[in-house]
């Protein structure tokens, strides 16, 4: 079976800057892989390239069978990216944002309603304009939109940022359920105490390249994700999904 993600000496430019400078990485179906590294290592650029948002200019790069070097847009409907910036329309409610995400793909609205309930956005929170939600609630609204779209590849950029302990545990459960349903997950993190227990593999990046790999600490049950320690710095809030 072909890998879900296959990069070989892949180069991607952000303007004239090589955001990726020769990445070698493969992910198989059902894998959970966490990418770690310092700021500027290329973690977000790797996720954006996999999402078809950052063109790969040379090398080999395929995601879900799509050659990103010749077509970096077709893959977008099959992947879900949860990133730093929120894609939510502030004047629309959490429910209306989720409905918009699924209608863009021709999916039934009920999938959005089920996702909203799954992330705990019910009652008043369901109908509150996104612009009036807290950072954590906006994060959950974006996660609901991703969940409702049922992507084959989850791309999660600092997914624990802005989430409380209960929501972090829920995120672990959602990742486990997605993998059980056949999805593949690639996430970046500055919080290894939260992300490594979820992962089959830990990939280290530096200078736009993969510099090392080691086994992750994925557990049979991912519900009991440890909370961040009192000294952990909060990450950026908000989220992005690819439609």
PDB file of C-alpha atoms in Angstrom:
ATOM      1  CA  UNK A   1       0.000   0.000   0.000  1.00  0.00           C
ATOM      2  CA  UNK A   2       1.344   3.433  -0.962  1.00  0.00           C
ATOM      3  CA  UNK A   3       2.128   5.772   1.930  1.00  0.00           C
ATOM      4  CA  UNK A   4      -0.386   8.500   2.758  1.00  0.00           C
ATOM      5  CA  UNK A   5       2.434  11.048   2.836  1.00  0.00           C
ATOM      6  CA  UNK A   6       5.681  10.636   0.932  1.00  0.00           C
ATOM      7  CA  UNK A   7       8.279  13.407   0.773  1.00  0.00           C
ATOM      8  CA  UNK A   8      11.715  12.794  -0.700  1.00  0.00           C
ATOM      9  CA  UNK A   9      14.244  15.666  -0.790  1.00  0.00           C
ATOM     10  CA  UNK A  10      11.214  17.973  -0.931  1.00  0.00           C
ATOM     11  CA  UNK A  11      11.819  21.710  -1.187  1.00  0.00           C
ATOM     12  CA  UNK A  12       9.166  24.388  -0.638  1.00  0.00           C
ATOM     13  CA  UNK A  13       9.717  28.129  -0.880  1.00  0.00           C
ATOM     14  CA  UNK A  14       7.991  30.852   1.118  1.00  0.00           C
ATOM     15  CA  UNK A  15       8.783  33.702  -1.233  1.00  0.00           C
ATOM     16  CA  UNK A  16      12.489  33.185  -1.832  1.00  0.00           C
ATOM     17  CA  UNK A  17      13.073  31.535   1.529  1.00  0.00           C
ATOM     18  CA  UNK A  18      13.386  27.704   1.603  1.00  0.00           C
ATOM     19  CA  UNK A  19      10.776  26.857   4.254  1.00  0.00           C
ATOM     20  CA  UNK A  20      11.461  23.185   3.498  1.00  0.00           C
ATOM     21  CA  UNK A  21      14.973  22.417   2.318  1.00  0.00           C
ATOM     22  CA  UNK A  22      15.037  18.721   1.460  1.00  0.00           C
ATOM     23  CA  UNK A  23      12.492  16.917   3.625  1.00  0.00           C
ATOM     24  CA  UNK A  24      12.453  13.111   3.714  1.00  0.00           C
ATOM     25  CA  UNK A  25       9.337  11.734   5.407  1.00  0.00           C
ATOM     26  CA  UNK A  26       6.721   9.014   4.888  1.00  0.00           C
ATOM     27  CA  UNK A  27       3.525   8.263   6.811  1.00  0.00           C
ATOM     28  CA  UNK A  28       1.489   5.102   6.431  1.00  0.00           C
ATOM     29  CA  UNK A  29      -2.272   4.843   6.797  1.00  0.00           C
ATOM     30  CA  UNK A  30      -3.341   4.874  10.434  1.00  0.00           C
ATOM     31  CA  UNK A  31      -0.091   6.330  11.765  1.00  0.00           C
ATOM     32  CA  UNK A  32       0.104   9.161  14.285  1.00  0.00           C
ATOM     33  CA  UNK A  33       3.323  11.124  13.882  1.00  0.00           C
ATOM     34  CA  UNK A  34       4.347  14.141  15.964  1.00  0.00           C
ATOM     35  CA  UNK A  35       6.860  16.675  14.633  1.00  0.00           C
ATOM     36  CA  UNK A  36       9.002  18.550  17.144  1.00  0.00           C
ATOM     37  CA  UNK A  37      11.669  21.207  16.780  1.00  0.00           C
ATOM     38  CA  UNK A  38      12.522  24.802  17.571  1.00  0.00           C
ATOM     39  CA  UNK A  39      10.605  27.749  16.180  1.00  0.00           C
ATOM     40  CA  UNK A  40      11.492  28.124  12.513  1.00  0.00           C
ATOM     41  CA  UNK A  41      12.425  24.457  12.149  1.00  0.00           C
ATOM     42  CA  UNK A  42       9.849  23.937   9.389  1.00  0.00           C
ATOM     43  CA  UNK A  43       7.041  22.198  11.299  1.00  0.00           C
ATOM     44  CA  UNK A  44       4.223  24.495  10.208  1.00  0.00           C
ATOM     45  CA  UNK A  45       5.608  24.665   6.666  1.00  0.00           C
ATOM     46  CA  UNK A  46       5.538  20.862   6.472  1.00  0.00           C
ATOM     47  CA  UNK A  47       1.878  20.783   7.512  1.00  0.00           C
ATOM     48  CA  UNK A  48       0.982  23.564   5.073  1.00  0.00           C
ATOM     49  CA  UNK A  49       2.753  21.727   2.255  1.00  0.00           C
ATOM     50  CA  UNK A  50       0.813  18.537   3.067  1.00  0.00           C
ATOM     51  CA  UNK A  51      -2.399  20.597   3.019  1.00  0.00           C
ATOM     52  CA  UNK A  52      -1.648  21.968  -0.444  1.00  0.00           C
ATOM     53  CA  UNK A  53      -1.181  25.508   0.865  1.00  0.00           C
ATOM     54  CA  UNK A  54       2.590  25.751   0.329  1.00  0.00           C
ATOM     55  CA  UNK A  55       3.745  24.611  -3.125  1.00  0.00           C
ATOM     56  CA  UNK A  56       6.571  22.071  -3.313  1.00  0.00           C
ATOM     57  CA  UNK A  57       9.009  23.301  -5.948  1.00  0.00           C
ATOM     58  CA  UNK A  58      11.368  20.332  -6.231  1.00  0.00           C
ATOM     59  CA  UNK A  59      11.922  16.805  -5.010  1.00  0.00           C
ATOM     60  CA  UNK A  60       9.142  14.265  -4.532  1.00  0.00           C
ATOM     61  CA  UNK A  61       5.952  15.020  -2.613  1.00  0.00           C
ATOM     62  CA  UNK A  62       2.730  13.016  -2.706  1.00  0.00           C
ATOM     63  CA  UNK A  63      -0.203  13.139  -0.302  1.00  0.00           C
ATOM     64  CA  UNK A  64      -3.051  10.648  -0.658  1.00  0.00           C
ATOM     65  CA  UNK A  65      -1.788   9.811  -4.131  1.00  0.00           C
ATOM     66  CA  UNK A  66      -1.737  13.440  -5.317  1.00  0.00           C
ATOM     67  CA  UNK A  67       1.577  14.672  -6.710  1.00  0.00           C
ATOM     68  CA  UNK A  68       2.025  18.027  -4.991  1.00  0.00           C
ATOM     69  CA  UNK A  69       4.787  19.094  -7.357  1.00  0.00           C
ATOM     70  CA  UNK A  70       2.303  19.264 -10.234  1.00  0.00           C
ATOM     71  CA  UNK A  71      -1.015  19.791  -8.421  1.00  0.00           C
ATOM     72  CA  UNK A  72      -1.064  21.179  -4.894  1.00  0.00           C
ATOM     73  CA  UNK A  73      -4.767  22.095  -4.764  1.00  0.00           C
ATOM     74  CA  UNK A  74      -6.672  18.851  -5.439  1.00  0.00           C
ATOM     75  CA  UNK A  75      -5.625  17.342  -2.112  1.00  0.00           C
ATOM     76  CA  UNK A  76      -7.300  20.065  -0.044  1.00  0.00           C
ATOM     77  CA  UNK A  77     -10.743  18.494   0.101  1.00  0.00           C
ATOM     78  CA  UNK A  78      -9.290  15.286   1.577  1.00  0.00           C
ATOM     79  CA  UNK A  79      -7.197  16.804   4.382  1.00  0.00           C
ATOM     80  CA  UNK A  80      -8.030  18.843   7.470  1.00  0.00           C
ATOM     81  CA  UNK A  81      -5.630  21.428   8.869  1.00  0.00           C
ATOM     82  CA  UNK A  82      -6.027  22.768  12.398  1.00  0.00           C
ATOM     83  CA  UNK A  83      -3.583  25.638  12.573  1.00  0.00           C
ATOM     84  CA  UNK A  84      -2.775  28.823  14.452  1.00  0.00           C
ATOM     85  CA  UNK A  85      -5.195  31.240  12.808  1.00  0.00           C
ATOM     86  CA  UNK A  86      -8.949  30.747  13.050  1.00  0.00           C
ATOM     87  CA  UNK A  87     -10.845  30.278   9.763  1.00  0.00           C
ATOM     88  CA  UNK A  88     -14.115  31.057  11.488  1.00  0.00           C
ATOM     89  CA  UNK A  89     -16.443  33.781  10.263  1.00  0.00           C
ATOM     90  CA  UNK A  90     -16.847  35.925  13.369  1.00  0.00           C
ATOM     91  CA  UNK A  91     -20.390  37.002  12.544  1.00  0.00           C
ATOM     92  CA  UNK A  92     -21.552  33.386  12.140  1.00  0.00           C
ATOM     93  CA  UNK A  93     -22.283  31.065  15.026  1.00  0.00           C
ATOM     94  CA  UNK A  94     -20.237  27.961  15.762  1.00  0.00           C
ATOM     95  CA  UNK A  95     -23.013  25.883  14.186  1.00  0.00           C
ATOM     96  CA  UNK A  96     -23.193  28.069  11.070  1.00  0.00           C
ATOM     97  CA  UNK A  97     -19.410  27.853  10.617  1.00  0.00           C
ATOM     98  CA  UNK A  98     -19.498  24.059  10.881  1.00  0.00           C
ATOM     99  CA  UNK A  99     -22.466  23.834   8.497  1.00  0.00           C
ATOM    100  CA  UNK A 100     -20.603  25.990   5.968  1.00  0.00           C
ATOM    101  CA  UNK A 101     -17.567  23.690   6.144  1.00  0.00           C
ATOM    102  CA  UNK A 102     -19.541  20.530   5.362  1.00  0.00           C
ATOM    103  CA  UNK A 103     -21.772  22.088   2.710  1.00  0.00           C
ATOM    104  CA  UNK A 104     -18.656  23.156   0.807  1.00  0.00           C
ATOM    105  CA  UNK A 105     -17.875  19.447   0.393  1.00  0.00           C
ATOM    106  CA  UNK A 106     -21.446  18.313  -0.227  1.00  0.00           C
ATOM    107  CA  UNK A 107     -21.666  16.499   3.110  1.00  0.00           C
ATOM    108  CA  UNK A 108     -24.874  16.273   5.155  1.00  0.00           C
ATOM    109  CA  UNK A 109     -25.416  18.967   7.786  1.00  0.00           C
ATOM    110  CA  UNK A 110     -25.989  16.312  10.438  1.00  0.00           C
ATOM    111  CA  UNK A 111     -22.253  15.534  10.394  1.00  0.00           C
ATOM    112  CA  UNK A 112     -21.607  19.096  11.554  1.00  0.00           C
ATOM    113  CA  UNK A 113     -24.259  18.853  14.264  1.00  0.00           C
ATOM    114  CA  UNK A 114     -22.767  15.589  15.512  1.00  0.00           C
ATOM    115  CA  UNK A 115     -19.282  17.123  15.574  1.00  0.00           C
ATOM    116  CA  UNK A 116     -20.451  20.172  17.522  1.00  0.00           C
ATOM    117  CA  UNK A 117     -22.021  17.932  20.126  1.00  0.00           C
ATOM    118  CA  UNK A 118     -18.887  15.790  20.268  1.00  0.00           C
ATOM    119  CA  UNK A 119     -16.703  18.792  21.153  1.00  0.00           C
ATOM    120  CA  UNK A 120     -19.198  20.133  23.670  1.00  0.00           C
ATOM    121  CA  UNK A 121     -20.484  23.141  21.743  1.00  0.00           C
ATOM    122  CA  UNK A 122     -24.159  22.786  22.594  1.00  0.00           C
ATOM    123  CA  UNK A 123     -26.935  25.047  23.783  1.00  0.00           C
ATOM    124  CA  UNK A 124     -25.986  28.718  23.927  1.00  0.00           C
ATOM    125  CA  UNK A 125     -22.407  28.074  22.750  1.00  0.00           C
ATOM    126  CA  UNK A 126     -23.732  26.462  19.583  1.00  0.00           C
ATOM    127  CA  UNK A 127     -25.545  29.632  18.549  1.00  0.00           C
ATOM    128  CA  UNK A 128     -23.080  32.242  19.846  1.00  0.00           C
ATOM    129  CA  UNK A 129     -21.279  34.238  17.121  1.00  0.00           C
ATOM    130  CA  UNK A 130     -17.714  32.971  16.775  1.00  0.00           C
ATOM    131  CA  UNK A 131     -16.367  36.458  17.432  1.00  0.00           C
ATOM    132  CA  UNK A 132     -17.765  36.310  20.958  1.00  0.00           C
ATOM    133  CA  UNK A 133     -16.344  32.887  21.838  1.00  0.00           C
ATOM    134  CA  UNK A 134     -13.283  32.486  24.029  1.00  0.00           C
ATOM    135  CA  UNK A 135     -10.000  31.313  22.486  1.00  0.00           C
ATOM    136  CA  UNK A 136     -10.589  27.764  23.697  1.00  0.00           C
ATOM    137  CA  UNK A 137     -14.172  27.735  22.440  1.00  0.00           C
ATOM    138  CA  UNK A 138     -13.047  29.011  19.028  1.00  0.00           C
ATOM    139  CA  UNK A 139     -10.466  26.244  18.984  1.00  0.00           C
ATOM    140  CA  UNK A 140     -13.194  23.688  19.644  1.00  0.00           C
ATOM    141  CA  UNK A 141     -15.401  25.226  16.945  1.00  0.00           C
ATOM    142  CA  UNK A 142     -12.592  24.846  14.409  1.00  0.00           C
ATOM    143  CA  UNK A 143     -11.971  21.288  15.608  1.00  0.00           C
ATOM    144  CA  UNK A 144     -15.678  20.547  15.079  1.00  0.00           C
ATOM    145  CA  UNK A 145     -15.431  21.814  11.507  1.00  0.00           C
ATOM    146  CA  UNK A 146     -12.452  19.546  10.871  1.00  0.00           C
ATOM    147  CA  UNK A 147     -14.123  16.561  12.525  1.00  0.00           C
ATOM    148  CA  UNK A 148     -17.315  17.047  10.521  1.00  0.00           C
ATOM    149  CA  UNK A 149     -15.395  16.959   7.242  1.00  0.00           C
ATOM    150  CA  UNK A 150     -13.954  13.506   8.083  1.00  0.00           C
ATOM    151  CA  UNK A 151     -10.584  14.073   6.395  1.00  0.00           C
ATOM    152  CA  UNK A 152      -8.340  11.154   5.502  1.00  0.00           C
ATOM    153  CA  UNK A 153      -5.322  13.109   6.778  1.00  0.00           C
ATOM    154  CA  UNK A 154      -5.440  15.228   9.943  1.00  0.00           C
ATOM    155  CA  UNK A 155      -2.829  18.002  10.077  1.00  0.00           C
ATOM    156  CA  UNK A 156      -2.691  19.511  13.567  1.00  0.00           C
ATOM    157  CA  UNK A 157      -0.441  22.474  14.305  1.00  0.00           C
ATOM    158  CA  UNK A 158       0.007  22.882  18.070  1.00  0.00           C
ATOM    159  CA  UNK A 159      -3.450  21.337  18.623  1.00  0.00           C
ATOM    160  CA  UNK A 160      -3.330  21.548  22.444  1.00  0.00           C
ATOM    161  CA  UNK A 161      -2.895  25.331  22.433  1.00  0.00           C
ATOM    162  CA  UNK A 162      -5.824  27.147  24.001  1.00  0.00           C
ATOM    163  CA  UNK A 163      -7.469  23.967  25.321  1.00  0.00           C
ATOM    164  CA  UNK A 164      -8.207  23.151  28.949  1.00  0.00           C
ATOM    165  CA  UNK A 165      -7.408  19.747  30.464  1.00  0.00           C
ATOM    166  CA  UNK A 166     -10.802  18.261  29.573  1.00  0.00           C
ATOM    167  CA  UNK A 167     -10.546  19.437  25.960  1.00  0.00           C
ATOM    168  CA  UNK A 168      -7.005  18.065  25.684  1.00  0.00           C
ATOM    169  CA  UNK A 169      -8.275  14.677  26.816  1.00  0.00           C
ATOM    170  CA  UNK A 170     -11.101  14.915  24.279  1.00  0.00           C
ATOM    171  CA  UNK A 171      -8.591  15.706  21.530  1.00  0.00           C
ATOM    172  CA  UNK A 172      -6.756  12.488  22.381  1.00  0.00           C
ATOM    173  CA  UNK A 173      -9.990  10.543  22.110  1.00  0.00           C
ATOM    174  CA  UNK A 174     -10.855  12.145  18.766  1.00  0.00           C
ATOM    175  CA  UNK A 175      -7.431  11.293  17.346  1.00  0.00           C
ATOM    176  CA  UNK A 176      -7.816   7.691  18.486  1.00  0.00           C
ATOM    177  CA  UNK A 177     -11.267   7.450  16.911  1.00  0.00           C
ATOM    178  CA  UNK A 178     -10.079   8.999  13.641  1.00  0.00           C
ATOM    179  CA  UNK A 179      -7.188   6.540  13.389  1.00  0.00           C
ATOM    180  CA  UNK A 180      -9.546   3.668  14.200  1.00  0.00           C
ATOM    181  CA  UNK A 181     -11.678   4.814  11.256  1.00  0.00           C
ATOM    182  CA  UNK A 182      -8.660   4.760   8.933  1.00  0.00           C
ATOM    183  CA  UNK A 183      -7.347   8.309   9.116  1.00  0.00           C
ATOM    184  CA  UNK A 184      -3.699   9.322   9.427  1.00  0.00           C
ATOM    185  CA  UNK A 185      -2.530  12.091  11.769  1.00  0.00           C
ATOM    186  CA  UNK A 186       0.470  14.413  11.502  1.00  0.00           C
ATOM    187  CA  UNK A 187       0.836  16.971  14.286  1.00  0.00           C
ATOM    188  CA  UNK A 188       3.407  19.480  15.435  1.00  0.00           C
ATOM    189  CA  UNK A 189       3.987  20.340  19.062  1.00  0.00           C
ATOM    190  CA  UNK A 190       6.058  22.271  21.573  1.00  0.00           C
ATOM    191  CA  UNK A 191       4.430  20.247  24.360  1.00  0.00           C
ATOM    192  CA  UNK A 192       5.929  16.742  24.220  1.00  0.00           C
ATOM    193  CA  UNK A 193       4.281  15.748  27.489  1.00  0.00           C
ATOM    194  CA  UNK A 194       0.943  16.045  25.664  1.00  0.00           C
ATOM    195  CA  UNK A 195       1.803  14.971  22.129  1.00  0.00           C
ATOM    196  CA  UNK A 196       4.341  12.148  22.438  1.00  0.00           C
ATOM    197  CA  UNK A 197       1.900   9.799  24.249  1.00  0.00           C
ATOM    198  CA  UNK A 198      -0.394  10.112  21.210  1.00  0.00           C
ATOM    199  CA  UNK A 199       2.265   9.301  18.620  1.00  0.00           C
ATOM    200  CA  UNK A 200       3.608   6.179  16.948  1.00  0.00           C
ATOM    201  CA  UNK A 201       6.681   8.153  15.876  1.00  0.00           C
ATOM    202  CA  UNK A 202       8.391  11.368  16.893  1.00  0.00           C
ATOM    203  CA  UNK A 203      10.099  13.269  14.070  1.00  0.00           C
ATOM    204  CA  UNK A 204      12.565  16.066  14.802  1.00  0.00           C
ATOM    205  CA  UNK A 205      13.007  18.934  12.346  1.00  0.00           C
ATOM    206  CA  UNK A 206      15.621  21.652  12.045  1.00  0.00           C
ATOM    207  CA  UNK A 207      16.506  24.022   9.228  1.00  0.00           C
ATOM    208  CA  UNK A 208      13.597  22.831   7.089  1.00  0.00           C
ATOM    209  CA  UNK A 209      14.716  19.191   7.188  1.00  0.00           C
ATOM    210  CA  UNK A 210      14.004  16.028   9.158  1.00  0.00           C
ATOM    211  CA  UNK A 211      16.975  15.555  11.447  1.00  0.00           C
ATOM    212  CA  UNK A 212      15.897  12.533  13.477  1.00  0.00           C
ATOM    213  CA  UNK A 213      13.154  10.026  14.287  1.00  0.00           C
ATOM    214  CA  UNK A 214      12.341   7.834  17.274  1.00  0.00           C
ATOM    215  CA  UNK A 215       9.406   5.743  18.513  1.00  0.00           C
ATOM    216  CA  UNK A 216       6.495   7.555  20.132  1.00  0.00           C
ATOM    217  CA  UNK A 217       4.595   6.593  23.242  1.00  0.00           C
ATOM    218  CA  UNK A 218       1.174   5.871  21.824  1.00  0.00           C
ATOM    219  CA  UNK A 219      -1.111   4.130  24.300  1.00  0.00           C
ATOM    220  CA  UNK A 220      -3.961   1.679  23.823  1.00  0.00           C
ATOM    221  CA  UNK A 221      -6.302   4.264  25.284  1.00  0.00           C
ATOM    222  CA  UNK A 222      -5.609   7.913  24.584  1.00  0.00           C
ATOM    223  CA  UNK A 223      -8.251   9.352  26.868  1.00  0.00           C
ATOM    224  CA  UNK A 224      -5.933  10.015  29.807  1.00  0.00           C
ATOM    225  CA  UNK A 225      -3.769  12.745  28.297  1.00  0.00           C
ATOM    226  CA  UNK A 226      -1.727  14.485  31.025  1.00  0.00           C
ATOM    227  CA  UNK A 227      -2.421  18.158  31.606  1.00  0.00           C
ATOM    228  CA  UNK A 228       0.328  20.670  30.927  1.00  0.00           C
ATOM    229  CA  UNK A 229       2.415  21.522  33.956  1.00  0.00           C
ATOM    230  CA  UNK A 230       2.049  24.848  35.735  1.00  0.00           C
ATOM    231  CA  UNK A 231       5.139  26.193  33.993  1.00  0.00           C
ATOM    232  CA  UNK A 232       3.952  25.374  30.477  1.00  0.00           C
ATOM    233  CA  UNK A 233       3.643  28.397  28.240  1.00  0.00           C
ATOM    234  CA  UNK A 234       0.348  28.850  26.421  1.00  0.00           C
ATOM    235  CA  UNK A 235       0.475  28.509  22.670  1.00  0.00           C
ATOM    236  CA  UNK A 236      -1.322  30.594  20.057  1.00  0.00           C
ATOM    237  CA  UNK A 237      -5.073  30.333  19.909  1.00  0.00           C
ATOM    238  CA  UNK A 238      -7.304  29.766  16.918  1.00  0.00           C
ATOM    239  CA  UNK A 239      -7.488  27.211  14.134  1.00  0.00           C
ATOM    240  CA  UNK A 240      -7.559  26.684  10.401  1.00  0.00           C
ATOM    241  CA  UNK A 241      -9.304  24.072   8.303  1.00  0.00           C
ATOM    242  CA  UNK A 242      -8.850  23.437   4.616  1.00  0.00           C
ATOM    243  CA  UNK A 243     -11.997  23.360   2.538  1.00  0.00           C
TER     244      UNK A 243
END
